[in-house]
Amino acid sequence: MTRAQDRILVQEHLAHEAEPKALSASEKAELEARIKAALKEKDAVLVAHYYTDPDIQRLAEETGGCVADSLEMARFGNQHPASTVVVAGVRFMGETAKILNPEKRVLMPTLEATCSLDIGCPADEFSAFCDQHSDRTVVVYANTSAAVKARADWVVTSSCAQAIVEHLDAKGEKILWAPDKHLGHYVQKTTGADVLLWDGSCIVHEEFKHRGLEDLKALYPDAAVLVHPESPDAVVEMADVVGSTSQLIHAVQTLPNEEFIVATDNGIFYKMQQLAPNKTLIEAPTAGNGATCRSCAHCPWMAMNGLENLLAVLERGDQEVLVDPALREDALRPLRRMLDFTANMNLKAAGNA
């Protein structure tokens, strides 16, 4: 973020951050057993993002849940028959699950887990920005509140943003994009579309630095550089692969390189190492030599998801995500457009295979 008021909001949230305490092996085992039992008892499924703690990801896998990026999380929660969906991630992911599944109960280990992109795009200010540019098609990243989604024409994730913007550009539509300026600029550059950018950024990805990455590449000249497009342009330009979390995981599995420098949240290393155990993963540097950083390559809000608060929410049934029904209807339309578009895109790709 660059606006002073947005930075203040982020700092206030981080000041109240409640990261789970470290647990012993025996404590983890007991909590995991109780969580597995509670998931069965409550007819609940656990859906976790790639950036959450490895213990949470492993538990989701072992209990028939899902570990995925935000697009696949949305799809999975929508299609799974469980009456309760427990979302281990950040607030907008829980809201998305509720928007798509109004008949289901959606719980989160903590409702305080938010996102700097969400904080930095207040619905009232964004709506006014849209009104000032009413000739543009409004495309918002999934990392936004339900109220911001309700003001949009399309919702996108980093895995489908380029394809959707290309589709709109081919129809001659001009784009108003929010909230991540780095991802928006990347999409603008790769599609050639007319894109007006909201000024927002992710506190994790914005900390990756070109100079530090350049120095690390000199130490590991044969390593492939994997970069999430929420990173600054100078970092993206150094990448061998630019993509969403799922696309970066696929790159580790399929590229011939033995070493990979990874510029995204280090929570992704669990799944990468699981699927490519013989590859060496190197965390891209943040904030420069000797500097301090706010995230150090790990989202502080994702880190708020722990085994203890996961068990607590299952046992108590609180921390429920609720979305106003009228707002939900407005937010559902752009989400459905995204899901329908990507489903058709996948069908076409399968037909051409």
mmCIF file of C-alpha atoms in Angstrom, residues 216-217 219-226 238 240 255 257-262 280 282:
data_model
loop_
_atom_site.group_PDB
_atom_site.id
_atom_site.type_symbol
_atom_site.label_atom_id
_atom_site.label_comp_id
_atom_site.label_asym_id
_atom_site.label_seq_id
_atom_site.Cartn_x
_atom_site.Cartn_y
_atom_site.Cartn_z
ATOM 1 C CA LEU A 216 20.304 -14.749 -4.391
ATOM 2 C CA LYS A 217 20.143 -15.696 -8.070
ATOM 3 C CA LEU A 219 24.353 -17.707 -5.497
ATOM 4 C CA TYR A 220 22.004 -20.187 -7.203
ATOM 5 C CA PRO A 221 22.426 -19.517 -10.936
ATOM 6 C CA ASP A 222 20.634 -22.717 -11.984
ATOM 7 C CA ALA A 223 17.570 -22.088 -9.823
ATOM 8 C CA ALA A 224 14.280 -21.213 -11.485
ATOM 9 C CA VAL A 225 12.668 -18.077 -10.051
ATOM 10 C CA LEU A 226 8.952 -18.433 -9.233
ATOM 11 C CA MET A 238 13.202 -11.629 -12.924
ATOM 12 C CA ASP A 240 11.064 -17.759 -14.933
ATOM 13 C CA LEU A 255 10.219 -27.872 -14.583
ATOM 14 C CA ASN A 257 15.365 -27.449 -12.438
ATOM 15 C CA GLU A 258 16.539 -28.958 -9.162
ATOM 16 C CA GLU A 259 16.438 -25.643 -7.264
ATOM 17 C CA PHE A 260 13.725 -22.996 -7.050
ATOM 18 C CA ILE A 261 13.739 -19.491 -5.611
ATOM 19 C CA VAL A 262 10.159 -18.847 -4.510
ATOM 20 C CA THR A 280 15.311 -27.681 -3.250
ATOM 21 C CA ILE A 282 14.761 -21.319 -1.442
#
